[in-house]
């Protein structure tokens, strides 16, 4: 069973795939020879202060022996200026028309890979050939659905024994149909609530304490060992008898993390979660307040601050002491 | 298995077959289908007919009941079936329980399996946002309202403490990742075949949960792995060179939690793996010097460091130096995760690591270590866990 849509897609792919390997242009000369002023402007714009690009004396002391162009300028020498672009009668011009005619009207550059065979020197006039290397099958990306097109430009200079390859430039674009926008811009998503606390008979007393503005841990009535999280019995002596004890809420950061990924819409990413060792000797988790997530440190003193996130959720958090 | 004395399991059972599906990001088929394919492949590898299988073991997290796997895999009556809890901590325990079953005559041929679409289906890393008020739900409930929601976040809390106490840097984690990916680069079955990374790549990868980066985290994988366990006696007459189970152990530590044992005295070790280590050394009669290669569970790199210390391959706090300079790579002090681990080959909840342990015993690993006599394999870290010592005899 072949549906008409996939038949159309196959036919289109067959047409555009024919362009793979086609030469677009050959032996096109650069508009300008490799020259000092363009190098200087480029290096300044890039913040590249290496004197081998601009200072003949300094360059003479390097293994290049003379001023060379920055390798990454390779594409600069073959650009056709503001009015350039693929002429309509070229292979790429024709190929692009197939895409625009078939609904792939949007374009975005996705990759550029270059190989540098040897440095270019002042006065050299490059020339280049360009071919269409590959046309991908239909792909769907975050932007939309379309095809990747990779062109390969080989860059030469005339040498004593014919053309000498100095570099290659692979450029990939996506010709695509953007994802359909929703008819009406969605209203800003209402922020989801934080994950809920989980309460049962074993830890009810803790959350009752939070509701009363108290941070509680347990203390064994037989061996006096403090404990947290809440459990019905003592790990030290197996006693089931315990009392709730209110913590002063003072402690230090015992460990901490900063959450970056995945993005949880209920939280402001990134955010710090601390494991706090309270002065009574038990540890508890809480967000660390009053200090940037990347300034939280182990050993940092903190004190309790209850934070109410919504009508049903108040949780202990810990504010860094002495931080501004 | 006991902490007080060596147990009687040494040398009684063997792994006679291993089988897996391809490891992918979207299998395109059901988890049950994956399980059945892997079970069939493992039985083929062993040269055992499905009709001879009388035991099946898996994880409580597996969605494929033993009876459904049996029904679709040509397996008849079952006398032993068991599913083990605590996520990836179950991996080596499936083999441990299968070994106990065949050693005691409760079953003759037991297949252990784990199958999931963990990338295209339920992704463990996407976060725990809601739980019912069960005991385990309440356990997770201490973390959730503060936004400590992912396995990476729970491990990162230990990792931060470890770095602080021992004055180490995240490069120690990076060396684990580099070793895994170097081995995976040479493994055609690995997702990251042909894609090694450098320490610089590790350091430049983005934060997931600080102090852990993307390249500290294992993959998400669709796939299945199965392992066939029979008596050591029976294994001698089968198709493959047997991987003898010289010790197998489960372990949970005092005040154990599931990934969030934040409330113990120390957070710089893995007490549960210490329980496993003690038993494995005791029953096998071996020491770390007797191990030529290891498969250490690596859902996240920091816990590989702590395992090296729990097993005594190095002292406390010495793992960062142990893993530096290729310590875990082929030719290093302890070639580890020679299949590429769960960072490099696939995340199969530790079961693919058992298969690599078997290949090292057979001499058929793509990254074969020379003169392998004993291989250590471990299961999920941060949870109640398990381990195996496999040997050539």
XYZ file of C-alpha atoms in Angstrom:
717
model
C 0.000 0.000 0.000
C 1.569 3.275 -1.089
C -0.107 6.485 -0.140
C -0.064 9.402 -2.585
C 1.833 11.659 -0.217
C 4.771 9.326 0.100
C 4.690 8.792 -3.692
C 4.952 12.546 -4.204
C 7.777 12.726 -1.732
C 9.657 9.944 -3.475
C 9.238 11.643 -6.845
C 10.477 14.954 -5.469
C 13.447 13.284 -3.817
C 14.355 11.600 -7.113
C 14.378 14.987 -8.857
C 16.527 16.777 -6.304
C 18.874 13.828 -5.783
C 19.897 14.167 -9.471
C 21.734 17.344 -8.549
C 24.151 15.483 -6.305
C 27.634 15.753 -7.774
C 26.707 18.514 -10.258
C 29.255 21.249 -10.671
C 27.914 24.671 -10.102
C 30.827 26.799 -11.124
C 34.457 26.138 -11.983
C 37.555 28.293 -11.916
C 35.821 31.412 -10.613
C 38.365 34.032 -9.626
C 38.138 35.832 -6.290
C 37.155 39.522 -6.374
C 40.286 40.561 -4.490
C 43.702 39.032 -3.983
C 44.707 38.149 -0.429
C 45.548 41.539 1.027
C 46.668 43.275 4.200
C 43.737 45.664 4.752
C 41.091 42.926 4.622
C 43.191 40.750 6.938
C 43.616 43.604 9.393
C 39.902 44.405 9.516
C 38.981 40.753 9.923
C 41.551 40.157 12.669
C 40.375 43.254 14.542
C 36.752 42.234 14.293
C 37.606 38.753 15.563
C 39.887 40.068 18.303
C 42.744 37.976 16.928
C 45.948 39.854 17.788
C 48.429 37.294 16.441
C 51.103 39.459 14.704
C 51.761 36.789 12.053
C 48.715 38.204 10.214
C 49.688 41.853 10.295
C 53.311 42.490 11.236
C 55.888 41.540 8.570
C 58.807 41.663 11.008
C 57.153 39.456 13.594
C 55.911 37.135 10.848
C 59.430 36.811 9.466
C 60.537 35.270 12.745
C 57.878 32.514 12.560
C 58.124 29.351 10.505
C 55.814 31.002 7.948
C 58.578 33.489 7.184
C 56.089 36.121 6.025
C 52.624 37.480 6.702
C 49.869 34.902 6.129
C 46.085 35.204 6.128
C 44.178 33.704 9.070
C 43.078 30.220 7.997
C 39.517 30.896 9.092
C 39.305 33.733 6.529
C 39.119 31.128 3.770
C 35.514 31.913 2.860
C 36.164 35.670 2.893
C 38.245 35.439 -0.283
C 35.521 33.689 -2.274
C 32.546 35.801 -1.201
C 30.773 37.620 -4.005
C 29.770 40.745 -2.079
C 26.346 41.954 -0.980
C 24.736 41.431 -4.402
C 26.194 37.983 -4.943
C 24.447 34.670 -4.559
C 23.683 31.765 -6.790
C 22.807 32.874 -10.333
C 19.415 31.514 -11.400
C 20.844 29.518 -14.272
C 23.367 27.676 -12.100
C 22.804 24.156 -10.789
C 22.209 25.440 -7.250
C 19.883 28.138 -8.583
C 17.805 25.463 -10.326
C 17.931 23.193 -7.299
C 16.769 25.949 -4.964
C 13.883 26.721 -7.317
C 12.708 23.125 -7.016
C 12.612 23.579 -3.276
C 10.790 26.913 -3.261
C 8.302 25.595 -5.825
C 7.569 22.626 -3.583
C 6.870 24.551 -0.430
C 10.349 24.496 1.086
C 10.616 28.276 0.981
C 12.551 28.836 4.189
C 16.275 28.482 4.494
C 18.721 28.317 7.341
C 22.463 27.657 7.335
C 23.245 24.751 9.643
C 26.908 23.749 9.306
C 30.164 24.939 7.874
C 33.248 22.729 7.762
C 36.559 23.854 6.364
C 39.861 22.163 5.699
C 42.997 24.230 5.406
C 45.660 22.714 3.186
C 48.170 25.533 3.406
C 48.194 29.170 4.504
C 47.436 31.912 1.991
C 49.981 34.642 1.442
C 49.638 38.302 0.493
C 48.981 38.823 -3.200
C 47.667 35.376 -3.981
C 44.459 35.357 -6.023
C 42.344 32.347 -5.261
C 39.907 30.655 -7.567
C 37.282 28.059 -6.750
C 35.012 25.322 -8.009
C 31.697 24.581 -6.353
C 29.595 21.458 -6.551
C 26.473 20.148 -4.931
C 27.702 17.327 -2.763
C 24.584 15.870 -1.166
C 20.845 16.426 -0.917
C 19.373 14.640 2.092
C 16.142 12.736 2.383
C 13.303 14.604 4.019
C 14.073 15.399 7.643
C 12.072 17.027 10.390
C 13.920 19.345 12.742
C 12.855 21.767 15.441
C 12.327 24.381 12.729
C 10.294 22.388 10.271
C 10.449 19.708 7.598
C 12.816 19.860 4.658
C 16.054 18.727 3.091
C 19.671 19.426 3.918
C 21.825 20.531 0.965
C 25.584 20.383 1.235
C 27.788 22.242 -1.210
C 31.508 21.705 -1.487
C 33.789 24.519 -2.616
C 37.378 23.651 -3.478
C 39.687 26.630 -3.331
C 42.876 26.839 -5.400
C 45.669 29.138 -6.402
C 47.570 28.872 -9.668
C 50.921 27.268 -9.007
C 53.894 26.385 -11.144
C 52.543 22.932 -11.868
C 48.883 23.814 -12.319
C 46.204 24.536 -9.767
C 47.169 23.944 -6.147
C 44.409 23.118 -3.635
C 44.663 25.438 -0.621
C 41.446 24.631 1.214
C 37.934 23.246 1.080
C 34.700 24.740 2.325
C 31.622 22.611 2.995
C 28.422 24.487 3.608
C 25.142 22.910 4.658
C 21.754 24.567 4.562
C 18.281 23.369 5.393
C 15.559 24.245 2.892
C 12.350 23.706 4.795
C 8.681 24.298 5.429
C 8.313 25.828 8.881
C 6.141 24.046 11.428
C 2.646 25.444 11.299
C 2.141 28.057 13.946
C -0.880 27.555 16.157
C -3.772 29.637 14.828
C -3.642 31.863 17.844
C -0.571 32.422 19.949
C -1.039 30.215 22.982
C -1.572 32.240 26.124
C 1.514 32.175 28.322
C 1.467 28.773 29.940
C 0.305 28.930 33.490
C 3.196 27.875 35.632
C 2.631 24.330 36.841
C 2.692 23.819 40.574
C 5.710 22.319 42.238
C 5.604 18.563 42.751
C 3.450 17.780 45.767
C 4.654 16.640 49.123
C 3.860 12.981 49.785
C 2.217 12.348 53.129
C 1.205 9.166 54.931
C 0.863 8.083 58.539
C 4.621 7.710 58.965
C 5.479 11.323 58.139
C 2.202 13.128 58.891
C 3.750 14.677 62.010
C 6.515 16.342 60.000
C 4.085 18.062 57.651
C 1.779 19.004 60.539
C 4.860 20.675 62.035
C 5.508 22.591 58.808
C 1.887 23.776 58.844
C 2.473 25.072 62.377
C 5.711 26.796 61.378
C 7.929 24.216 63.066
C 10.710 22.116 61.559
C 10.493 18.751 63.280
C 12.735 15.729 63.477
C 12.315 12.599 65.597
C 14.103 11.630 68.760
C 14.131 8.059 70.023
C 12.641 7.891 73.518
C 14.799 4.901 74.444
C 18.281 5.772 73.151
C 17.808 9.500 72.416
C 19.174 9.159 68.877
C 17.836 11.933 66.639
C 16.591 10.844 63.235
C 15.374 12.075 59.898
C 13.655 11.255 57.560
C 10.666 10.146 59.575
C 10.446 6.407 60.239
C 8.315 4.463 62.668
C 11.286 2.868 64.472
C 14.852 3.593 65.570
C 17.651 2.099 63.485
C 19.969 2.168 66.478
C 17.842 0.396 69.076
C 14.655 -0.692 67.244
C 12.445 1.233 69.651
C 9.112 2.368 68.266
C 8.772 5.132 70.841
C 9.675 8.623 69.716
C 8.942 12.275 70.208
C 8.909 15.073 67.674
C 11.563 17.696 68.408
C 11.663 21.166 66.922
C 14.914 22.147 65.228
C 16.388 25.607 65.604
C 16.663 25.564 61.819
C 20.329 26.527 62.011
C 22.843 24.440 60.126
C 25.427 24.272 57.382
C 25.384 23.085 53.769
C 26.544 19.458 53.829
C 26.253 19.012 50.060
C 24.443 20.727 47.214
C 23.623 20.521 43.520
C 22.488 22.902 40.830
C 19.707 21.685 38.592
C 20.195 22.634 34.923
C 18.483 19.945 32.864
C 15.830 18.818 32.107
C 13.898 22.059 32.369
C 11.124 21.856 34.940
C 8.616 24.645 34.341
C 7.594 24.737 38.010
C 11.092 25.962 38.882
C 13.324 28.873 37.872
C 16.232 27.101 36.168
C 18.963 26.740 37.182
C 18.372 26.390 40.895
C 20.273 25.056 43.892
C 19.142 22.299 46.208
C 21.060 21.904 49.437
C 21.428 19.033 51.823
C 21.601 20.821 55.152
C 23.155 19.382 58.290
C 21.189 20.917 61.154
C 22.922 21.667 64.417
C 20.937 18.896 66.109
C 22.742 16.359 63.898
C 20.125 15.456 61.285
C 20.145 16.358 57.591
C 17.315 17.792 55.511
C 16.875 18.954 51.927
C 15.794 22.404 50.880
C 16.358 25.099 48.305
C 19.198 27.433 49.208
C 18.049 31.065 49.269
C 19.847 34.387 49.396
C 22.830 33.295 47.339
C 23.301 32.640 43.626
C 23.188 28.944 42.719
C 26.861 29.022 41.745
C 27.902 30.584 45.061
C 26.550 27.840 47.303
C 29.398 26.109 49.143
C 29.735 23.153 51.450
C 30.076 24.405 55.018
C 28.129 27.608 54.336
C 25.962 28.507 57.364
C 22.238 28.663 56.678
C 19.037 29.127 58.595
C 15.514 27.954 58.110
C 12.943 29.922 56.185
C 9.581 28.445 55.291
C 8.495 29.220 51.743
C 4.866 29.004 50.644
C 4.646 28.125 46.946
C 0.878 27.751 46.691
C -2.147 27.188 48.887
C -1.253 23.545 49.489
C 2.518 23.658 49.566
C 4.746 25.229 52.163
C 8.227 23.749 52.435
C 11.325 24.410 54.502
C 14.116 26.219 52.664
C 17.441 27.516 53.940
C 18.787 31.043 53.640
C 22.530 31.610 53.528
C 23.600 33.581 56.587
C 25.779 36.634 56.081
C 25.393 36.706 52.273
C 24.226 39.839 50.534
C 25.443 -15.293 50.596
C 26.392 -13.988 53.943
C 28.612 -11.357 55.472
C 29.662 -13.722 58.261
C 31.072 -16.579 56.214
C 31.752 -17.690 52.664
C 28.689 -19.206 51.019
C 28.401 -22.489 49.150
C 27.715 -21.090 45.704
C 31.301 -20.914 44.466
C 31.738 -22.731 41.180
C 28.297 -24.357 41.270
C 26.725 -22.533 38.331
C 27.826 -20.970 35.070
C 26.671 -18.586 32.402
C 26.281 -20.676 29.272
C 24.661 -18.221 26.898
C 24.242 -14.511 26.229
C 21.977 -12.808 23.741
C 20.806 -9.309 23.000
C 18.811 -7.309 20.521
C 20.385 -4.360 18.771
C 20.782 -1.322 21.023
C 18.912 1.651 19.586
C 17.046 4.833 20.375
C 13.794 3.551 18.939
C 13.334 -0.186 18.655
C 10.015 0.069 16.837
C 8.661 -2.950 18.677
C 7.173 -3.881 22.029
C 9.223 -4.451 25.160
C 7.831 -7.992 25.277
C 9.002 -8.638 21.742
C 12.476 -7.371 22.672
C 12.556 -9.671 25.718
C 11.548 -12.688 23.669
C 14.146 -11.932 20.991
C 16.932 -11.636 23.552
C 15.897 -14.818 25.386
C 15.873 -16.699 22.076
C 19.272 -15.323 21.104
C 20.792 -16.302 24.459
C 19.417 -19.827 24.209
C 20.770 -20.138 20.642
C 24.132 -18.964 21.896
C 24.070 -21.635 24.602
C 22.756 -24.338 22.279
C 19.800 -25.036 24.543
C 16.227 -25.514 23.300
C 13.494 -23.278 24.750
C 11.688 -26.410 25.908
C 14.487 -27.056 28.405
C 14.052 -23.738 30.203
C 12.352 -24.084 33.596
C 13.309 -20.804 35.252
C 13.062 -17.101 34.391
C 14.338 -14.110 36.359
C 13.964 -10.415 35.716
C 13.573 -7.026 37.396
C 10.494 -5.714 39.198
C 10.928 -2.713 36.904
C 10.627 -4.934 33.834
C 7.190 -4.766 32.242
C 7.357 -8.301 30.846
C 6.011 -10.999 33.176
C 7.852 -14.303 33.105
C 4.727 -16.084 31.904
C 4.310 -13.762 28.934
C 7.951 -14.196 27.946
C 7.623 -17.979 28.338
C 4.470 -18.066 26.241
C 6.073 -16.241 23.318
C 9.515 -17.850 23.571
C 8.508 -21.491 23.299
C 9.033 -22.119 27.005
C 6.756 -24.516 28.876
C 6.375 -25.262 32.581
C 8.323 -23.081 34.995
C 9.506 -24.224 38.427
C 11.414 -21.064 39.338
C 10.628 -17.430 38.676
C 11.699 -14.360 40.500
C 11.810 -10.646 39.957
C 14.245 -8.458 41.773
C 13.638 -4.961 42.998
C 15.648 -1.711 43.099
C 16.166 -0.787 39.457
C 19.596 -1.530 38.025
C 20.681 -2.958 41.364
C 18.893 -6.117 40.256
C 21.214 -6.869 37.328
C 23.739 -9.252 38.883
C 21.128 -10.439 41.371
C 19.174 -12.018 38.512
C 22.199 -14.215 37.866
C 22.788 -14.731 41.606
C 19.255 -16.021 42.107
C 19.413 -18.116 38.953
C 22.693 -19.618 40.243
C 21.049 -20.454 43.568
C 18.175 -22.089 41.732
C 20.374 -24.321 39.579
C 22.808 -25.034 42.437
C 19.969 -26.296 44.603
C 18.248 -28.175 41.813
C 15.170 -25.976 41.947
C 15.604 -25.410 38.220
C 17.947 -26.652 35.487
C 18.015 -23.863 32.927
C 17.276 -20.326 34.077
C 17.200 -17.343 31.739
C 17.658 -13.841 33.155
C 16.364 -10.980 31.020
C 15.807 -7.246 30.929
C 13.988 -5.498 28.105
C 12.799 -1.942 27.711
C 12.190 0.953 25.400
C 13.886 3.324 27.781
C 14.513 5.971 25.113
C 11.412 5.822 22.955
C 9.112 4.874 25.845
C 9.380 5.737 29.514
C 12.575 7.761 30.076
C 13.976 7.439 33.586
C 15.792 10.748 33.360
C 12.734 12.874 32.675
C 11.979 13.444 36.337
C 9.758 12.185 39.148
C 6.910 14.648 39.530
C 4.228 12.748 41.433
C 4.055 9.730 43.704
C 1.389 7.961 45.739
C 1.838 7.863 49.526
C 3.413 4.428 49.634
C 6.614 3.929 51.611
C 8.657 4.444 48.450
C 6.501 7.387 47.414
C 7.081 9.061 50.761
C 10.805 8.396 50.345
C 10.835 10.261 47.032
C 8.480 12.828 48.515
C 11.254 14.243 50.704
C 13.030 15.324 47.484
C 10.292 16.321 45.095
C 8.923 19.631 46.439
C 12.473 21.037 46.462
C 13.011 20.059 42.854
C 15.482 17.238 43.369
C 13.746 15.200 40.706
C 16.121 13.136 38.589
C 18.556 10.257 39.064
C 21.329 12.626 37.978
C 20.382 15.030 40.762
C 20.465 12.328 43.410
C 23.906 11.106 42.324
C 25.200 14.680 42.017
C 24.533 15.247 45.722
C 27.004 12.426 46.523
C 29.399 13.568 43.819
C 29.642 17.090 45.230
C 30.404 15.766 48.699
C 33.026 13.363 47.323
C 34.856 16.147 45.457
C 34.786 18.323 48.561
C 36.015 15.711 51.032
C 38.839 14.446 48.845
C 39.753 17.717 47.163
C 39.184 16.197 43.718
C 37.976 17.890 40.542
C 35.402 16.838 37.989
C 38.267 15.659 35.767
C 38.154 12.480 37.851
C 34.653 11.867 36.472
C 35.931 12.721 33.012
C 38.549 9.976 33.046
C 35.776 7.407 33.579
C 33.823 8.783 30.635
C 36.891 8.892 28.393
C 37.708 5.227 29.165
C 34.141 4.100 28.457
C 33.956 5.990 25.203
C 37.393 4.803 24.095
C 36.253 1.214 24.523
C 32.899 1.896 22.862
C 34.666 3.460 19.902
C 36.031 0.008 19.096
C 32.733 -1.848 19.628
C 30.457 -2.105 16.576
C 27.448 -2.853 18.809
C 27.981 0.331 20.805
C 25.861 3.380 20.116
C 29.033 5.457 20.299
C 31.025 3.169 18.012
C 33.744 5.223 16.363
C 33.091 8.213 18.610
C 35.722 8.541 21.313
C 35.850 11.664 23.458
C 38.668 13.597 25.090
C 38.874 14.915 28.622
C 38.422 18.358 27.095
C 35.169 17.244 25.457
C 34.010 16.073 28.865
C 34.924 19.335 30.546
C 33.211 21.318 27.793
C 29.965 19.358 27.862
C 26.997 21.143 29.385
C 25.846 20.837 32.948
C 23.034 18.442 33.661
C 23.096 18.687 37.429
C 26.201 20.422 38.744
C 28.770 18.959 39.416
C 27.758 16.464 36.693
C 27.845 17.142 32.987
C 26.180 15.560 29.995
C 29.161 13.253 29.442
C 28.903 11.949 33.009
C 25.478 10.492 32.265
C 24.689 7.165 30.644
C 22.650 6.829 27.515
C 18.977 6.075 27.170
C 18.503 2.889 25.198
C 15.858 0.653 23.654
C 16.875 -2.988 23.729
C 17.082 -6.247 25.618
C 19.708 -8.564 27.036
C 19.344 -12.142 28.260
C 21.712 -14.447 30.146
C 21.411 -18.247 30.423
C 22.450 -19.887 33.713
C 22.937 -23.644 34.173
C 24.940 -25.797 36.553
C 28.693 -25.672 36.047
C 28.581 -29.398 35.331
C 26.045 -28.997 32.553
C 27.838 -25.967 31.130
C 30.939 -28.064 30.389
C 29.064 -29.989 27.704
C 27.490 -27.004 25.983
C 28.434 -24.985 22.924
C 30.272 -22.120 24.621
C 33.155 -21.919 27.014
C 31.405 -21.507 30.383
C 31.749 -18.397 32.523
C 31.837 -19.956 35.973
C 30.033 -18.014 38.705
C 32.615 -18.027 41.479
C 30.722 -15.628 43.670
C 27.408 -13.833 43.470
C 25.983 -11.496 46.035
C 23.305 -8.965 46.805
C 23.757 -6.125 49.246
C 21.882 -3.354 51.021
C 23.566 -1.162 53.604
C 22.452 0.281 56.915
C 19.993 3.149 56.457
C 19.778 2.296 52.779
C 17.601 4.418 50.557
C 16.900 4.260 46.831
C 19.383 6.703 45.272
C 18.970 9.149 48.123
C 20.909 7.679 51.055
C 21.668 11.234 52.173
C 21.167 10.607 55.856
C 23.933 8.122 56.638
C 27.145 9.011 58.413
C 29.076 9.426 55.161
C 28.179 10.186 51.559
C 31.588 9.477 50.055
C 31.080 5.738 49.582
C 28.474 3.163 48.615
C 27.858 1.100 51.729
C 25.650 -1.353 49.830
C 28.463 -2.070 47.373
C 30.744 -2.608 50.342
C 28.365 -5.338 51.484
C 28.543 -6.913 48.028
C 32.338 -6.583 47.852
C 32.928 -8.285 51.181
C 30.837 -11.272 50.167
C 32.364 -11.580 46.699
C 35.923 -11.601 48.037
C 34.967 -13.956 50.847
C 33.245 -16.542 48.675
C 35.587 -16.390 45.685
C 38.695 -16.369 47.885
C 40.076 -13.679 45.583
C 41.479 -10.205 46.146
C 41.481 -7.149 43.872
C 44.869 -8.245 42.506
C 43.243 -11.380 41.080
C 40.843 -9.423 38.860
C 42.085 -8.772 35.318
C 39.107 -6.719 34.126
C 35.911 -5.317 35.594
C 32.514 -4.123 34.511
C 31.529 -1.429 36.998
C 28.009 -0.071 36.781
C 28.188 3.350 35.225
C 24.848 5.095 34.987
C 26.814 8.105 36.255
C 30.593 8.395 36.377
C 31.080 9.460 40.038
C 29.850 6.145 41.383
C 32.494 4.260 39.388
C 35.101 6.008 41.545
C 33.379 4.956 44.748
C 33.073 1.348 43.548
C 36.835 1.158 42.962
C 37.269 2.174 46.588
C 34.562 -0.108 47.992
C 36.171 -3.117 46.287
C 39.633 -2.116 47.486
C 41.211 -1.524 44.082
C 42.478 1.633 45.755
C 42.127 3.384 49.089
C 39.423 5.869 50.096
C 39.776 9.051 48.102
C 42.387 7.498 45.827
C 40.126 6.714 42.890
C 40.781 10.044 41.115
C 44.477 9.129 40.917
C 43.624 5.523 40.011
C 41.531 6.514 36.986
C 43.929 9.217 35.738
C 46.425 8.385 32.972
C 44.245 5.682 31.452
C 43.884 3.626 34.638
C 40.575 2.189 33.429
C 41.596 1.779 29.802
C 42.935 -1.306 28.038
C 46.503 -1.686 29.216
C 45.732 0.349 32.350
C 45.642 -0.726 35.976
C 42.142 -2.192 35.707
C 40.636 -2.249 32.217
C 37.018 -1.423 32.993
C 33.836 -1.500 30.936
C 35.594 -2.849 27.878
C 32.274 -2.913 25.965
C 32.025 0.836 26.443
C 29.826 0.705 29.499
C 26.426 2.273 29.749
C 27.868 5.594 28.672
C 29.312 4.131 25.506
C 27.623 0.870 24.517
C 24.071 1.002 25.834
C 22.051 1.476 28.991
C 20.542 -1.938 29.606
C 20.254 -1.583 33.379
C 23.592 -3.376 33.786
C 22.653 -6.575 31.958
C 24.840 -5.792 28.935
C 27.761 -5.508 31.355
C 27.247 -9.096 32.493
C 27.392 -10.171 28.856
C 30.709 -8.333 28.474
C 32.038 -10.113 31.550
C 31.155 -13.405 29.853
C 32.877 -12.346 26.616
C 36.044 -11.487 28.536
C 36.002 -15.004 30.039
C 35.402 -16.533 26.610
C 38.124 -14.409 25.051
C 35.715 -12.870 22.557
C 35.492 -9.232 23.625
C 36.209 -6.603 20.986
C 38.539 -5.144 23.600
C 39.909 -8.408 24.913
C 42.150 -8.224 27.957
C 45.007 -10.721 27.973
C 45.039 -13.754 30.275
C 41.658 -13.178 31.872
C 40.977 -15.538 34.765
C 38.518 -13.535 36.843
C 36.107 -10.744 35.974
C 34.210 -8.565 38.440
C 30.776 -7.335 37.367
C 28.608 -4.972 39.401
C 25.013 -3.790 39.283
C 23.221 -0.501 39.896
C 24.762 1.929 42.354
C 23.022 4.083 44.937
C 20.370 1.414 45.355
C 20.417 -2.044 46.939
C 22.666 -3.821 44.513
C 24.524 -6.960 43.489
C 27.713 -8.256 41.960
C 29.374 -11.260 40.366
C 32.820 -12.752 40.079
C 33.050 -14.764 36.868
C 35.940 -17.122 36.197
C 37.333 -19.450 33.576
C 37.166 -22.296 36.061
